[in-house]
JSON list of C-alpha atoms in Angstrom, two decimals:
[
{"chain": "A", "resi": 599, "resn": "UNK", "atom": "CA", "xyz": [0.00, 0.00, 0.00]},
{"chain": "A", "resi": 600, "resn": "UNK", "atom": "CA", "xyz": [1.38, 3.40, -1.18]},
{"chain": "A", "resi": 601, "resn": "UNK", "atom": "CA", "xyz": [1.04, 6.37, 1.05]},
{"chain": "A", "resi": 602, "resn": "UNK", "atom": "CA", "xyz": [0.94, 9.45, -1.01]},
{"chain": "A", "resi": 603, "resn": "UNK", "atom": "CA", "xyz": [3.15, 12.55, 0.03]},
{"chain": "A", "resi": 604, "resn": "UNK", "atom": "CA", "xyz": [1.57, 15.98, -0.20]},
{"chain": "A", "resi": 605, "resn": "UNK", "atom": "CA", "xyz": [3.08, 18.86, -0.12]},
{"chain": "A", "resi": 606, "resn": "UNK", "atom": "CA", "xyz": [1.78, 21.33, 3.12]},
{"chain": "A", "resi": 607, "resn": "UNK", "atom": "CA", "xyz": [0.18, 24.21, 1.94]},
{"chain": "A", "resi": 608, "resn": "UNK", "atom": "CA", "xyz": [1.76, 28.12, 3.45]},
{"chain": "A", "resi": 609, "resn": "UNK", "atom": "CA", "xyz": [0.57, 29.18, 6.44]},
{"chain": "A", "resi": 610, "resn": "UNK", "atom": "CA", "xyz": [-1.39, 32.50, 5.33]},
{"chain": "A", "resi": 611, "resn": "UNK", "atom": "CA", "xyz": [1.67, 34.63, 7.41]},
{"chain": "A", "resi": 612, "resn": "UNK", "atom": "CA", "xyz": [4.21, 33.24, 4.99]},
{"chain": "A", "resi": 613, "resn": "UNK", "atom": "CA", "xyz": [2.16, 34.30, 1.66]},
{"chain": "A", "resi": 614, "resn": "UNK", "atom": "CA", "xyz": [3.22, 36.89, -0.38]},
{"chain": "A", "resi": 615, "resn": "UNK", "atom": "CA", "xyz": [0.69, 39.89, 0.23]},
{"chain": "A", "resi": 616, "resn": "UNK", "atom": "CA", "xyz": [-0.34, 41.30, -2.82]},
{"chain": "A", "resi": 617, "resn": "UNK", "atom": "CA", "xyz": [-0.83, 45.42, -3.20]},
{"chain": "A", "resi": 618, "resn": "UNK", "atom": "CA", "xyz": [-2.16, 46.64, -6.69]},
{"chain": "A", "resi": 619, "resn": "UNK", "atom": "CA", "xyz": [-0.92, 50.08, -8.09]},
{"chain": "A", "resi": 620, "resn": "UNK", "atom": "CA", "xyz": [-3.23, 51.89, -9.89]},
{"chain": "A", "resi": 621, "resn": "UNK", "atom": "CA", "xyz": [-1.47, 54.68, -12.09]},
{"chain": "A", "resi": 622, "resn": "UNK", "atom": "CA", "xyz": [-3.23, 57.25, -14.45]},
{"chain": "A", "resi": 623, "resn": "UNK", "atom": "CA", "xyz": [-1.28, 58.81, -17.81]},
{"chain": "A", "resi": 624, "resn": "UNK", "atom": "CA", "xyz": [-1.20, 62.31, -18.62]},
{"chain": "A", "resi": 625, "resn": "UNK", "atom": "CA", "xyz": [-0.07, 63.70, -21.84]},
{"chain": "A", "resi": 626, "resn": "UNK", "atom": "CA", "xyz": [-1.19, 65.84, -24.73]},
{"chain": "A", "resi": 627, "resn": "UNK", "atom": "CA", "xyz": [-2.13, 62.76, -26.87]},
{"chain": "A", "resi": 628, "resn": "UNK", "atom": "CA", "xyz": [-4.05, 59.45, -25.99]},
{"chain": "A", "resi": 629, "resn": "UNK", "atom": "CA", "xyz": [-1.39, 56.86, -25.97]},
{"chain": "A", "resi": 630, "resn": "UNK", "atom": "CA", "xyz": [-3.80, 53.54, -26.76]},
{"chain": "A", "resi": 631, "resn": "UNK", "atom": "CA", "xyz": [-1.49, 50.84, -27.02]},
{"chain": "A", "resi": 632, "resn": "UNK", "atom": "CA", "xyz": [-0.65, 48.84, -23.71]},
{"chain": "A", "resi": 633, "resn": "UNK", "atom": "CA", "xyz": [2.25, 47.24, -25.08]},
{"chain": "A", "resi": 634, "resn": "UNK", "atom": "CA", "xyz": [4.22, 50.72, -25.12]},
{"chain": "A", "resi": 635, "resn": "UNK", "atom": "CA", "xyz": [2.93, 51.47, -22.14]},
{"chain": "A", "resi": 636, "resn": "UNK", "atom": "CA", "xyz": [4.50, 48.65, -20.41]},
{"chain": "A", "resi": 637, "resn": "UNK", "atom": "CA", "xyz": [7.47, 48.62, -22.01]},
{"chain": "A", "resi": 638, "resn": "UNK", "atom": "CA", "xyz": [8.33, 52.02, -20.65]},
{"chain": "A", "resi": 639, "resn": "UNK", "atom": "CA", "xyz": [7.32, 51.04, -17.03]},
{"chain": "A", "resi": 640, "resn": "UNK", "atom": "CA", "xyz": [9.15, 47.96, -17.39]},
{"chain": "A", "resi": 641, "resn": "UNK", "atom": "CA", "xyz": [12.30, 49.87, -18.98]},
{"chain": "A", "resi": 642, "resn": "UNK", "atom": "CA", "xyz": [12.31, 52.64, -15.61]},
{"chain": "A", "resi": 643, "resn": "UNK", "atom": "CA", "xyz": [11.80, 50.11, -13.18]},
{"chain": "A", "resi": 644, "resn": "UNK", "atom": "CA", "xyz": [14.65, 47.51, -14.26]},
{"chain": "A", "resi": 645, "resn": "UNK", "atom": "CA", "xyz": [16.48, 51.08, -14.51]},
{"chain": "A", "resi": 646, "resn": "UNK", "atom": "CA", "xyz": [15.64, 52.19, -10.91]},
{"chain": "A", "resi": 647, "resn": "UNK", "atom": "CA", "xyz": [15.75, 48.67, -9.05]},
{"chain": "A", "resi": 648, "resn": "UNK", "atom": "CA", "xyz": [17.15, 45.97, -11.65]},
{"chain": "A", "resi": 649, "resn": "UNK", "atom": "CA", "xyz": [16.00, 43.10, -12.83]},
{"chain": "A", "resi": 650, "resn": "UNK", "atom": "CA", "xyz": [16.19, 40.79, -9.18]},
{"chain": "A", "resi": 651, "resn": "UNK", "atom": "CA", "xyz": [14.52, 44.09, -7.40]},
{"chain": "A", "resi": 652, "resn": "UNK", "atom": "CA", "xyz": [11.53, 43.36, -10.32]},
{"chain": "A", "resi": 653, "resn": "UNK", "atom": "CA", "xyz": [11.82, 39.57, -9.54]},
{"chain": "A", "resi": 654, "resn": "UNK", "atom": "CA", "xyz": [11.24, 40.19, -6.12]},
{"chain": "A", "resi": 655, "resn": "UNK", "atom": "CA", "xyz": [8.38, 42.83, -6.41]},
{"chain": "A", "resi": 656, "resn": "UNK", "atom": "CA", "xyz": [6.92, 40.34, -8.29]},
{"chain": "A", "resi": 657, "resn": "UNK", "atom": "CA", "xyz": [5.65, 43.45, -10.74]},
{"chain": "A", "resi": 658, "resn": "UNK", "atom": "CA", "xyz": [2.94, 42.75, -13.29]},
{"chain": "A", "resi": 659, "resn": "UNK", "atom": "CA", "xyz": [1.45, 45.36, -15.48]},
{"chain": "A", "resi": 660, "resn": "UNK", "atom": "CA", "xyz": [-2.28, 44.20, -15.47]},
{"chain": "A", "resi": 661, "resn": "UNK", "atom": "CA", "xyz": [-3.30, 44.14, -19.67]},
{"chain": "A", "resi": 662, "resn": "UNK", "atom": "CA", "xyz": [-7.04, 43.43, -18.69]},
{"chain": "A", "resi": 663, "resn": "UNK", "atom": "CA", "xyz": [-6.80, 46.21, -16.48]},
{"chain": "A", "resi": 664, "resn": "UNK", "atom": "CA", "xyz": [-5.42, 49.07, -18.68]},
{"chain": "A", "resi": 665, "resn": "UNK", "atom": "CA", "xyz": [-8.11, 51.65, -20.18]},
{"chain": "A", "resi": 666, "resn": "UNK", "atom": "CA", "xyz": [-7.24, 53.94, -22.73]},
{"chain": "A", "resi": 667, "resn": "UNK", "atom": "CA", "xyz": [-10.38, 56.10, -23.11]},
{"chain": "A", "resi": 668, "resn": "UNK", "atom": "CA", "xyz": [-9.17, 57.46, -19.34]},
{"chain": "A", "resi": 669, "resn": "UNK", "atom": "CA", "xyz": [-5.45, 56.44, -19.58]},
{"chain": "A", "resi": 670, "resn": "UNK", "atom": "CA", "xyz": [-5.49, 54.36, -16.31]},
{"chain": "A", "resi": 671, "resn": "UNK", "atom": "CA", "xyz": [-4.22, 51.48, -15.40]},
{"chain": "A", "resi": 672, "resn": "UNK", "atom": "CA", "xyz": [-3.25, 48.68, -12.30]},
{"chain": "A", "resi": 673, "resn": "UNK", "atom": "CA", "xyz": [0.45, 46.96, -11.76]},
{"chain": "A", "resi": 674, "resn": "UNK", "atom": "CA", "xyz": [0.06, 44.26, -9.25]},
{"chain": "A", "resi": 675, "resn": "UNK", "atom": "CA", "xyz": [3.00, 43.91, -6.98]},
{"chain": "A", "resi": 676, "resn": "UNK", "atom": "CA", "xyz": [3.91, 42.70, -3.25]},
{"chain": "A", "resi": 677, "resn": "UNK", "atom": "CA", "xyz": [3.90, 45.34, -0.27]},
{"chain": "A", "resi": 678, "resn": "UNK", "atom": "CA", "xyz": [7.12, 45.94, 0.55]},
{"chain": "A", "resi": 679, "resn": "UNK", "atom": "CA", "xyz": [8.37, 47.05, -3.17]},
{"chain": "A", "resi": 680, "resn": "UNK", "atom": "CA", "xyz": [5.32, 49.64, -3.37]},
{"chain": "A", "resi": 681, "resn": "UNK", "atom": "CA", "xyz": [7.78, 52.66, -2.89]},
{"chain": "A", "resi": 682, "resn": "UNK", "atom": "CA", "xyz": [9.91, 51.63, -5.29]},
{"chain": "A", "resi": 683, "resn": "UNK", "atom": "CA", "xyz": [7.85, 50.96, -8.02]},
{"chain": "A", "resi": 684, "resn": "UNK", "atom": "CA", "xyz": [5.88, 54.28, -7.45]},
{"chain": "A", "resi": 685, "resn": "UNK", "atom": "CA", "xyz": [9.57, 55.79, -7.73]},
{"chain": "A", "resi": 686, "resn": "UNK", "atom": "CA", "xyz": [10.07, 54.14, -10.98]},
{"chain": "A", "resi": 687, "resn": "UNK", "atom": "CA", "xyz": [6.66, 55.38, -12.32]},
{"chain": "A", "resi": 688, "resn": "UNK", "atom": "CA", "xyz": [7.68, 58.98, -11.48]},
{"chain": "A", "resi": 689, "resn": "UNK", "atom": "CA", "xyz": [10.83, 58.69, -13.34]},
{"chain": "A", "resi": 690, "resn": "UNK", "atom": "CA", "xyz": [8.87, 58.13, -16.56]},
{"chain": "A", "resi": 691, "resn": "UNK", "atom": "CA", "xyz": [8.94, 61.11, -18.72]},
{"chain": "A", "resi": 692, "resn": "UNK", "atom": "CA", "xyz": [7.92, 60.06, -22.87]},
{"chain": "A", "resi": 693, "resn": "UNK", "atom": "CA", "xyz": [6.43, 56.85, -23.93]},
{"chain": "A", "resi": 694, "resn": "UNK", "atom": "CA", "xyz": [6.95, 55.85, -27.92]},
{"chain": "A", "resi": 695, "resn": "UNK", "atom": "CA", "xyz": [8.42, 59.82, -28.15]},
{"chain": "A", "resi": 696, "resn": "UNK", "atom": "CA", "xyz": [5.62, 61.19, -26.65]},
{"chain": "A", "resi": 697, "resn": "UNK", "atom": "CA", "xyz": [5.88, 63.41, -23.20]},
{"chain": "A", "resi": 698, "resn": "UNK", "atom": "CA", "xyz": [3.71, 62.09, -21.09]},
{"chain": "A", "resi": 699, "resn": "UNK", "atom": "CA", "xyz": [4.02, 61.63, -16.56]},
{"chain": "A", "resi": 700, "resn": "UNK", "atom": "CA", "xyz": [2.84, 58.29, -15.23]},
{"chain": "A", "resi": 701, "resn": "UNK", "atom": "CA", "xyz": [1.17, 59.34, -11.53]},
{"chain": "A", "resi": 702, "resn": "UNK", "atom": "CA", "xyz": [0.13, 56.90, -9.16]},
{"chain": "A", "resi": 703, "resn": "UNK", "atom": "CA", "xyz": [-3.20, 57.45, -8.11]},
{"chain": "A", "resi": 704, "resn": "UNK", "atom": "CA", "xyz": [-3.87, 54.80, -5.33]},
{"chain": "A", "resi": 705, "resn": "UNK", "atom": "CA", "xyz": [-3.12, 51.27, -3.80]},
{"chain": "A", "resi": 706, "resn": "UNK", "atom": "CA", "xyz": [-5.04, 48.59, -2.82]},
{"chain": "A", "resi": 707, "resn": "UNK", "atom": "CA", "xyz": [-5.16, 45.30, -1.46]},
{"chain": "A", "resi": 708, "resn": "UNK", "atom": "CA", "xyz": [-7.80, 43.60, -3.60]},
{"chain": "A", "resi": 709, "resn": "UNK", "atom": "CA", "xyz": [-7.81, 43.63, -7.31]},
{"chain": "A", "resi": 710, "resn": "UNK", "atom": "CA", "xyz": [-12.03, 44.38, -7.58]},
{"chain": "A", "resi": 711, "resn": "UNK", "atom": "CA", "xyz": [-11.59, 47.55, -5.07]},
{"chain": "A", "resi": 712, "resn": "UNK", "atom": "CA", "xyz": [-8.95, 49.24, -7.30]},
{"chain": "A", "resi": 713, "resn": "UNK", "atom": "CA", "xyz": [-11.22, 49.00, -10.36]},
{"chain": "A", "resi": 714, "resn": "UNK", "atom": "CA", "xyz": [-13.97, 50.23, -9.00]},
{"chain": "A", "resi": 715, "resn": "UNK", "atom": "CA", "xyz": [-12.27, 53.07, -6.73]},
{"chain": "A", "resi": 716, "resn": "UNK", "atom": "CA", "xyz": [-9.86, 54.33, -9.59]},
{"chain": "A", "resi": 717, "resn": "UNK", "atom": "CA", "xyz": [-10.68, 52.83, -13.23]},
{"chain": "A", "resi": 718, "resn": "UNK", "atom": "CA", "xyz": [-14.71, 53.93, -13.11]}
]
């Protein structure tokens, strides 16, 4: 008879926490595509705090959660790098040749509450 081995599941305390960054775009022109969008945000923040200070942020720029019509957005990241990726967003100053200022607007701790406090 085989016993099967499981592996223990985290105790909630050693879970990464989760913080989502909502951020809003302001320039003279509508900048619509995401992908240029992330690639400058990605581009500051390996800048600012390198590639292993990304790895350990755990930084995702949300694609289901970018909006064009109102240039807003959500990066989902863990709480202790939430300084230094609002740093890297301030350090943003043209996407694709275009000026434009990347502001954080907010934080949160659940994914529905940002969108409905700052993407509506």
């Amino acid at each position: 008879m085989k016993i099967k081995k499981r592996l223990k599941t985290l105790l909630p305390t050693l879970k990464e926490k989760k913080r989502y960054i909502a951020f809003e775009i302001v320039s003279d022109k509508e900048i619509k595509d995401f992908k240029e969008v992330s690639d400058e945000i990605m581009a500051r923040s390996q800048q600012l705090i390198g590639e292993l200070g990304i790895a350990k942020a755990g930084m995702q720029i949300l694609k289901d959660c970018f909006k064009p019509q109102k240039q807003r957005g959500i990066i989902k990241t863990n709480h202790k790098s939430i300084d230094e990726i609002k740093t890297a967003l301030s350090f943003i100053k043209n996407i694709k040749d275009q000026k434009a200022v990347v502001n954080p607007i907010g934080v949160s701790g659940i994914l529905k509450k940002a969108k409905q406090r700052y993407l509506q």
